[in-house]
Coordinates of C-alpha atoms in Angstrom, one line a residue:
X1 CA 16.8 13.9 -1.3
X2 CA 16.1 11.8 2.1
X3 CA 18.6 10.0 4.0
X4 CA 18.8 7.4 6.2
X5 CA 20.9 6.7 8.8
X6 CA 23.2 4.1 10.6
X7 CA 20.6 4.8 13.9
X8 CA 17.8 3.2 11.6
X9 CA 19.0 -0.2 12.2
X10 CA 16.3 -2.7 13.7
X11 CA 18.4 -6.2 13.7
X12 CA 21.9 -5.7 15.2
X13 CA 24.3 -4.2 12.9
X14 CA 27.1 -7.1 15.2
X15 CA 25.0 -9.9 14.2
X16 CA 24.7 -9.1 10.6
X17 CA 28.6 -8.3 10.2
X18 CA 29.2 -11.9 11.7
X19 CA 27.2 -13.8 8.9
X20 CA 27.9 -14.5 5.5
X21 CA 25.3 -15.6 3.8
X22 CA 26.8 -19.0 1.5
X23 CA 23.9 -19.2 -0.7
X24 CA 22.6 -22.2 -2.7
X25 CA 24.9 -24.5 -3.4
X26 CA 23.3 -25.0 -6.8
X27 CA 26.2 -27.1 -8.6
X28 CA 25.7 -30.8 -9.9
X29 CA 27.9 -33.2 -11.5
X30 CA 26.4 -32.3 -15.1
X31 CA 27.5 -28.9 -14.8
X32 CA 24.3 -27.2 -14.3
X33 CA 23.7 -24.4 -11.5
X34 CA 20.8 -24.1 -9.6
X35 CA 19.7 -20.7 -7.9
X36 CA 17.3 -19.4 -6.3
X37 CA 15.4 -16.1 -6.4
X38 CA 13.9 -15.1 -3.4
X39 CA 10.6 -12.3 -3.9
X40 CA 8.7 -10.3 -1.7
X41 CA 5.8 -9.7 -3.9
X42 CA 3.0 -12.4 -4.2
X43 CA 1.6 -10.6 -7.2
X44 CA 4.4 -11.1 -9.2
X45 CA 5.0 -14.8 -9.2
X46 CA 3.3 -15.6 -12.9
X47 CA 5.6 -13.2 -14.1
X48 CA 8.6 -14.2 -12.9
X49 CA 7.5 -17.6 -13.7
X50 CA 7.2 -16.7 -17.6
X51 CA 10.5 -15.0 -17.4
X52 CA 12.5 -17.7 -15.5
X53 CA 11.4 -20.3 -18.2
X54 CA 12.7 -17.2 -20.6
X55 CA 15.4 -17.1 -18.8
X56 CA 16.3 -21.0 -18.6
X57 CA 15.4 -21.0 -22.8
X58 CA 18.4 -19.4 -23.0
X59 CA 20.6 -20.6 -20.6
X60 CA 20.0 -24.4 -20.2
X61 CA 22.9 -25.0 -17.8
X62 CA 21.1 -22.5 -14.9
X63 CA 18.2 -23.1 -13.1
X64 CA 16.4 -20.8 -11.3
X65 CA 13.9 -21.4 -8.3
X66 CA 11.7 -19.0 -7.1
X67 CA 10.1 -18.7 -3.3
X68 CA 8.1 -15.5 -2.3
X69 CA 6.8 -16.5 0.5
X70 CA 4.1 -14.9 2.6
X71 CA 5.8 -12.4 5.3
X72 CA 8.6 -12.0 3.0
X73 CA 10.3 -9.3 4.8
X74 CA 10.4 -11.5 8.1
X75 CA 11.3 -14.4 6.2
X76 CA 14.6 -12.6 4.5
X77 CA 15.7 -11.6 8.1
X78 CA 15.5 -14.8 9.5
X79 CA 17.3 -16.3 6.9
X80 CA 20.1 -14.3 7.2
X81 CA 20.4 -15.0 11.5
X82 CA 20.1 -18.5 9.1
X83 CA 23.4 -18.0 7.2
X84 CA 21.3 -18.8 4.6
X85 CA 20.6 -16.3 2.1
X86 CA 19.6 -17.0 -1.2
X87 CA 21.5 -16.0 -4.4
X88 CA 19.4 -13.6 -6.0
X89 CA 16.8 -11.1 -4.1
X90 CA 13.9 -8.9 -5.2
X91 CA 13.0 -7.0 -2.8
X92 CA 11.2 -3.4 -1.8
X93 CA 13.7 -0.3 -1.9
X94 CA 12.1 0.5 1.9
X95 CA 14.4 0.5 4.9
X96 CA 14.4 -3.1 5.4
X97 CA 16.4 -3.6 2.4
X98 CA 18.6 -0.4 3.4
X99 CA 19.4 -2.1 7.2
X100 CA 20.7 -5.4 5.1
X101 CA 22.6 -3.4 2.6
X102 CA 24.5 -1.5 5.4
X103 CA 25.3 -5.2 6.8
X104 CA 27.7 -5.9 3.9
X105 CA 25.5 -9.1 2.4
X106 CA 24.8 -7.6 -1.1
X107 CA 27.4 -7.4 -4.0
X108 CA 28.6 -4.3 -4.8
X109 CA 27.3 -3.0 -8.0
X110 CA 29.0 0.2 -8.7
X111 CA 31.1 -1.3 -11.4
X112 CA 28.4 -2.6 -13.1
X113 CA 27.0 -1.6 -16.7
X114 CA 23.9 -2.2 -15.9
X115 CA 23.5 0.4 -13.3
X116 CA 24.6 2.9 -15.8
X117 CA 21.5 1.7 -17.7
X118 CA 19.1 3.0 -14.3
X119 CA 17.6 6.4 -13.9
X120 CA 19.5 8.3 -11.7
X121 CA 16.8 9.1 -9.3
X122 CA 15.7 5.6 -8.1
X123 CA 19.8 5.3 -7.7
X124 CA 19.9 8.1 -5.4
X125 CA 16.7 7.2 -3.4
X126 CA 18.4 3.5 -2.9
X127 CA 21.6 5.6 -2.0
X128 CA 19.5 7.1 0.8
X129 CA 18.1 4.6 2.2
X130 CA 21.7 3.0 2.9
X131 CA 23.0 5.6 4.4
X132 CA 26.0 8.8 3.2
X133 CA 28.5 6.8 5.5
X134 CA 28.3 3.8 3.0
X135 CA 29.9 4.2 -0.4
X136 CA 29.0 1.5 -2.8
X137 CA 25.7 0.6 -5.0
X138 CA 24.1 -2.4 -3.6
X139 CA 21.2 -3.3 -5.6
X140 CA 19.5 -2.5 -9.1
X141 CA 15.9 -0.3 -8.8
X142 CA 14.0 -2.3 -11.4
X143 CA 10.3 -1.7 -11.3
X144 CA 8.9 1.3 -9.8
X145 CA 5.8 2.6 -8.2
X146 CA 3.2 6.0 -7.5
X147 CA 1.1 7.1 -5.6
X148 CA -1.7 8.5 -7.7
X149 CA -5.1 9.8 -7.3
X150 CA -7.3 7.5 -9.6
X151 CA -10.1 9.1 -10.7
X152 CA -13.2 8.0 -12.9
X153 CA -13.6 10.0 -16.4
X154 CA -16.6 9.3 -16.7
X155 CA -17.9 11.4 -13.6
X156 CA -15.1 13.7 -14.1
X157 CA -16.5 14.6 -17.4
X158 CA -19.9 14.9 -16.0
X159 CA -19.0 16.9 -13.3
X160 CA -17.0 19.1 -15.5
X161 CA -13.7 18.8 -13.0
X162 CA -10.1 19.4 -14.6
X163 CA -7.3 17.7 -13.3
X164 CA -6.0 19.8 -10.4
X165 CA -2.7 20.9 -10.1
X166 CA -2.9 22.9 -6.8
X167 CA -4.3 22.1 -3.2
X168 CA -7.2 24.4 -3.7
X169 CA -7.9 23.3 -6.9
X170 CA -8.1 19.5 -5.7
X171 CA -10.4 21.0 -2.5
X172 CA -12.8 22.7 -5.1
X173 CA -12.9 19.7 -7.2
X174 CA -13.9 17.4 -4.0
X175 CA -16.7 20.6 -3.0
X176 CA -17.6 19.9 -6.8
X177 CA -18.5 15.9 -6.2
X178 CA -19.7 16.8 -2.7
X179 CA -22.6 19.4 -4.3
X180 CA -23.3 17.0 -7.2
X181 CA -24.0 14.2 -4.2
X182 CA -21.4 11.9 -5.4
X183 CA -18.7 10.6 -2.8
X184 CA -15.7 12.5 -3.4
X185 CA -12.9 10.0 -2.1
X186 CA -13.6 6.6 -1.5
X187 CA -11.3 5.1 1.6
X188 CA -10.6 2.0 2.2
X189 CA -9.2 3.1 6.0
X190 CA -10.1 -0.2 7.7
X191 CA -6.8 -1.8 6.6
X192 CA -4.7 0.3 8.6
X193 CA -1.8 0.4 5.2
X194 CA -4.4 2.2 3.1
X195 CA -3.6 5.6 4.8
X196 CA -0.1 5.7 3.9
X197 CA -0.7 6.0 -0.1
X198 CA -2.5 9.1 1.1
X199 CA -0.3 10.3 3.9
X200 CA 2.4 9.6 1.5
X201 CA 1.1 11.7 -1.2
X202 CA 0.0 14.8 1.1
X203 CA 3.7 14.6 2.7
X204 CA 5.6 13.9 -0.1
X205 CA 5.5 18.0 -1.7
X206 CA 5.4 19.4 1.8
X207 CA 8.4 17.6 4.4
X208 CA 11.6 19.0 3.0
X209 CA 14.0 15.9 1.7
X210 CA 16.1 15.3 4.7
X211 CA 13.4 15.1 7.2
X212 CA 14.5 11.6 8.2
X213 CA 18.2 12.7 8.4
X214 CA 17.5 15.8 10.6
X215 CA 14.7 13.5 12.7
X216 CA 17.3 10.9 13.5
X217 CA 20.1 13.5 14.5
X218 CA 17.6 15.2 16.8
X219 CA 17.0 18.3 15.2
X220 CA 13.3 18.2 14.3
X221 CA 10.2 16.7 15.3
X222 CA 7.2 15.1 13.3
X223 CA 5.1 18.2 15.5
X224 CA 6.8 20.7 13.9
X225 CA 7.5 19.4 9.9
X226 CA 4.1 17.3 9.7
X227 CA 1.7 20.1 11.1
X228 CA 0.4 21.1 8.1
X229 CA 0.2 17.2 6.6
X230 CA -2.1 16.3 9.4
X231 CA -3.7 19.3 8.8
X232 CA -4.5 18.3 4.9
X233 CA -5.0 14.5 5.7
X234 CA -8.3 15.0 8.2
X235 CA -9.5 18.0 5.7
X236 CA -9.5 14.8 3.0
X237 CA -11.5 12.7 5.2
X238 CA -14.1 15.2 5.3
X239 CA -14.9 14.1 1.8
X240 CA -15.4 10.7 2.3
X241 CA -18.3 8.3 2.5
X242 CA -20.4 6.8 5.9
X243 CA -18.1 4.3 6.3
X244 CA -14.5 5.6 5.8
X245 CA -13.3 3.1 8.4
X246 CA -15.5 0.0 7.7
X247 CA -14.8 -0.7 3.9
X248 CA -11.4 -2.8 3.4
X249 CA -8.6 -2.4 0.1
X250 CA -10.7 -5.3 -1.5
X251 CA -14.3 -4.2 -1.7
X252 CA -13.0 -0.9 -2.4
X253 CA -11.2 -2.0 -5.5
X254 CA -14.2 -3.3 -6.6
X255 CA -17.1 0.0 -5.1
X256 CA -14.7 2.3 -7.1
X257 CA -14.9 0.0 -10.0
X258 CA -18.3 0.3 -10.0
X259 CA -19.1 3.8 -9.6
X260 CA -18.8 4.5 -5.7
X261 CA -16.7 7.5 -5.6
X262 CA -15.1 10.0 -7.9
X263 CA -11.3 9.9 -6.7
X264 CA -9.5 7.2 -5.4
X265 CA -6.0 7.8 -3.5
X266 CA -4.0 4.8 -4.0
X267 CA -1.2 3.4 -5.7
X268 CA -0.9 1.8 -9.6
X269 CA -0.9 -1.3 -7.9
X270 CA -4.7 -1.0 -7.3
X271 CA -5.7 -0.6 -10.9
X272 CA -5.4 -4.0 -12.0
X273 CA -7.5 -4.6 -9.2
X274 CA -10.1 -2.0 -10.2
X275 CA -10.2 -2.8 -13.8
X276 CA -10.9 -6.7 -13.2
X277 CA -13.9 -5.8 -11.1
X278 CA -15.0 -3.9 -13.8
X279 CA -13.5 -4.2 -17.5
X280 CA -15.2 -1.4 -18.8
X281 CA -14.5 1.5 -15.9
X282 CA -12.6 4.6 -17.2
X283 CA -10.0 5.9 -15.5
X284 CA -7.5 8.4 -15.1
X285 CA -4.4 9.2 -12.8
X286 CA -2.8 12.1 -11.6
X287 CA 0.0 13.5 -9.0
X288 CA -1.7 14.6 -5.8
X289 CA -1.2 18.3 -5.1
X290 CA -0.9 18.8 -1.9
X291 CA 1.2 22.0 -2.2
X292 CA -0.3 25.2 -3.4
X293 CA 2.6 25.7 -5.7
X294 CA 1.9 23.5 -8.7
X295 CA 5.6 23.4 -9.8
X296 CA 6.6 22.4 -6.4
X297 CA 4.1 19.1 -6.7
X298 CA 6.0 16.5 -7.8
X299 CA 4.9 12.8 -8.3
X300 CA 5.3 10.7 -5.0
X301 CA 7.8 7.4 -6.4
X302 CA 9.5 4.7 -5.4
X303 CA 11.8 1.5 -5.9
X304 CA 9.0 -1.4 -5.7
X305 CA 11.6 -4.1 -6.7
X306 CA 15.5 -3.9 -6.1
X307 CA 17.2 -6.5 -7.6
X308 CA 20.5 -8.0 -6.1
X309 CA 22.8 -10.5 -5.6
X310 CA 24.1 -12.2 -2.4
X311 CA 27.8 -11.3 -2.0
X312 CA 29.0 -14.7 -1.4
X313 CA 26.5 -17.1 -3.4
X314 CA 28.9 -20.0 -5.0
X315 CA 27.6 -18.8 -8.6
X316 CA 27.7 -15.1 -8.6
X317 CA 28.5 -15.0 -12.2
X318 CA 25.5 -17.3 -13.4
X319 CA 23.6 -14.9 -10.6
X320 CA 24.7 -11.9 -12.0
X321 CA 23.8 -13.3 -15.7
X322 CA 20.4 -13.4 -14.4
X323 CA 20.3 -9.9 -13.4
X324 CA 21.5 -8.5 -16.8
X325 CA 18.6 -10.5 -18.7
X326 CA 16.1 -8.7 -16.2
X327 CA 17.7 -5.7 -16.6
X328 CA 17.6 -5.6 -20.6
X329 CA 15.0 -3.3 -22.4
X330 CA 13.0 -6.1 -23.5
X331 CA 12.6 -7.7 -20.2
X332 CA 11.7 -4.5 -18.1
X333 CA 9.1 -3.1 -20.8
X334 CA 7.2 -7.1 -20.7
X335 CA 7.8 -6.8 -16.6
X336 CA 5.8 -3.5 -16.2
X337 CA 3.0 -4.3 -18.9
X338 CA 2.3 -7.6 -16.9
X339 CA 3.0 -5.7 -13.4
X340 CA 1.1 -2.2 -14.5
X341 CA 4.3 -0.5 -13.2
X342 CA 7.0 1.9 -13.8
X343 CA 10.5 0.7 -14.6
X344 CA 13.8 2.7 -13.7
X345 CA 15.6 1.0 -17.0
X346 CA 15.6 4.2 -18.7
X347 CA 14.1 4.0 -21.9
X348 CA 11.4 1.6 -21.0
X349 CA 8.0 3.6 -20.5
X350 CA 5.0 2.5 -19.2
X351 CA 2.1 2.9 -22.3
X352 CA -1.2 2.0 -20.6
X353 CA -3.4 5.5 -21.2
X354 CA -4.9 5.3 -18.1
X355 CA -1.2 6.6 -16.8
X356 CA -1.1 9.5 -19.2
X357 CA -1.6 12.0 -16.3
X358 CA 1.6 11.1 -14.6
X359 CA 3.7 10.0 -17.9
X360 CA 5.3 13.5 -17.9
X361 CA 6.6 13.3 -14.5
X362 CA 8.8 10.1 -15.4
X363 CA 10.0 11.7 -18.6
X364 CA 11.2 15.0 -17.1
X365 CA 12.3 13.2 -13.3
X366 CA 9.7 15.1 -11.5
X367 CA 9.6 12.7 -8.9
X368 CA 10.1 12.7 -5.3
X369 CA 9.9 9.6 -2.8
X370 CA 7.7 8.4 -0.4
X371 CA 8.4 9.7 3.0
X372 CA 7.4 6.8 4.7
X373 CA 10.6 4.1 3.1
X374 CA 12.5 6.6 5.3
X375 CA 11.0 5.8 8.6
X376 CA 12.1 3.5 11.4
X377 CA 11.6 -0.3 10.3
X378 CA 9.3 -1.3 13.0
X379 CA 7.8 1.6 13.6
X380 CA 4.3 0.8 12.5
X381 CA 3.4 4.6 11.0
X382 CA 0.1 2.7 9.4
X383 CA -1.3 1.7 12.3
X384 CA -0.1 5.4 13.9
X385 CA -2.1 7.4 11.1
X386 CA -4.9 5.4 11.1
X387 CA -5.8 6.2 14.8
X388 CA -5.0 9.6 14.2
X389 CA -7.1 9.8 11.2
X390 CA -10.2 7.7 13.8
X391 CA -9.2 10.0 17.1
X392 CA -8.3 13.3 15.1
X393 CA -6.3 14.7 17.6
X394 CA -3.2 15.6 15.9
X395 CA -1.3 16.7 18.7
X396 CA -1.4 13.8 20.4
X397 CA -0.6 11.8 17.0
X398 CA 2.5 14.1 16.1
X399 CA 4.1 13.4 19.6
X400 CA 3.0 9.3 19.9
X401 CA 4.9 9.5 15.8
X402 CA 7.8 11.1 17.5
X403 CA 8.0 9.0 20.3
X404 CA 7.9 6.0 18.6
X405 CA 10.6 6.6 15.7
X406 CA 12.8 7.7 18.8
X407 CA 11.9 4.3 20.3
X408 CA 13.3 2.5 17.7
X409 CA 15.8 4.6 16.8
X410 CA 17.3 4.5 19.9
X411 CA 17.0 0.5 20.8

């Protein structure tokens, strides 16, 4: 699996081991405890709203106040130069949350029962992303994402296209759509992010594991381990529309809704999206296979929420009380209906049939991450691939990708 190491850190490592991080004070005279929880996803405030007041329903002596705040990731690093972190985080398993886990400022929970309660992959990729010279379990994977290809049934059907479970059999498809005169892929490539759900996908079957690792002890280059994925990502973009680089995430949400396009290569996260601009599409999702070995095409998944506490918030218990409600079977299953995402709580499946093309690859752990929480925070690879994908001149994009993650790296 990937690694991550030490080298990776953007803030200094000095300043982080010199703060503490007290937390909300929280305590009144009544004995009631007030916490917050701090999020980095917008999207998910009304549901962490319904389960707080949940939450609270049960436990009237804690209060819980939530603040995701645009720029979250920014915001939670400033805090902490603050000395002021808050007592419960969600946050995205990406190297962010790695760089402040290696600082010491998350409670430990290796003794706990309810990461024995957590599928052992999203374990190991937060494992990863903290490093092998840290020992220790700081955070809970709770939700999960994937990178799928969407794809509409309808015009599948018509078009008489089979999922694909090799490269060339996703290529013939796209010929398929091309010839009919439908757009094969719609992309949404003027927000530069959008690239990475497909640079993501092509990558994640064809960089071995420990890319990173190997990149940040010096012993390979993005020129020789992504060759082929540039390769693959400008043969895709042959099958888009006129205006690959003009149309943004939102007003392709809702062109794909209605009918523009066949496939779509973006994450679960969209379809919510999709389906309000259109109530009545049909769709479909499946892993992209960008190897031609189908067994070797796993799904591209990751930790979208890591839950944890602040080591030294005055109320870890109350905090940590909080942690094993979200953490029960019951709360992660109502979580991921509302969210339209994966949990890591094994046992808890995600039932919406527009997922049935990937359900397998939870319930038999054919996943793999995405190679992208593994690169240098601050490195800006969506802005990198997206003037690759305008310019096309890989070389030239391979090195700048190199010289850039040893820019950081090396600060």
């Amino acid at each position: 699996m990937r690694k991550i190491t030490k080298g990776l850190v953007a803030l200094g490592l000095g300043t982080f081991l010199l703060l503490t991080g007290c937390g909300s004070d929280g305590g009144s005279g009544d004995g009631e405890v007030t916490l917050e929880l701090f999020s980095n996803k917008s999207e998910s405030i009304d549901t962490y709203n319904g389960l707080i007041e949940e939450f609270e329903e049960q436990n009237p002596n804690i209060n819980i106040e939530l603040e995701a705040p645009p720029e979250a990731e920014t915001v939670i690093k400033t805090r902490l130069t603050k000395n002021d972190l808050p007592d419960i985080m969600s946050l995205g398993g990406n190297a962010t949350y790695g760089e402040l886990a290696r600082a010491g400022v998350f409670h430990d929970f290796t003794d706990s029962e309810v990461l024995g309660e957590v599928q052992s992959s999203y374990v190991d990729m937060l494992g990863q992303l903290v490093g092998s010279e840290e020992e220790g379990a700081y955070g809970i994977p709770y939700a999960t994402n994937a990178n799928t290809v969407i794809y509409n049934k309808e015009k599948a059907e018509e078009l008489g296209i089979d999922i694909p479970k090799t490269w060339d059999e996703f290529i013939a498809a796209l010929e398929t759509a091309k010839e009919a005169g439908e757009t094969p892929i719609y992309f949404t490539l003027q927000e530069a992010w959008t690239a990475m759900p497909i640079w993501n996908g092509v990558a994640g079957n064809l960089v071995a594991d420990d890319f990173a690792e190997r990149k940040n002890a010096g012993q390979v280059t993005m020129v020789e381990e992504y060759n082929v994925v540039a390769d693959r990502m400008l043969e895709l973009l042959d099958y888009g529309h006129a205006d690959n680089f003009g149309i943004g995430y939102s007003d392709g949400n809702t062109a794909f809704a209605n009918g523009e396009g066949v496939f779509y290569i973006q994450g679960n996260w969209a379809i919510p999206e999709i389906v309000k601009a259109n109530p009545d599409v049909e769709l479909g999702t499946f892993a992209l296979p960008s190897n031609n070995e189908a067994e070797e095409n796993d799904l591209v998944s990751g930790v979208d929420v890591v839950l944890t506490v602040n080591e030294d918030t005055d109320h870890k218990e109350e905090a940590l009380q909080f942690i094993e409600f979200m953490a029960s079977q019951e709360t992660a299953q109502r979580y991921i209906e509302e969210q339209k995402a994966f949990s890591a709580i094994q046992g808890v499946f995600q039932e919406d049939p527009v997922f049935d093309g990937i359900k397998v690859n939870f319930e038999e752990d054919r996943l793999t991450s995405f190679p992208d929480h593994y690169y240098p925070a601050g490195m800006g690879a969506e802005n990198l691939v997206q003037d690759f994908l305008i310019k096309k001149d890989k070389e030239a994009a391979l090195e700048t990708l190199d010289a850039e993650w040893d820019k950081v790296i090396n600060r």
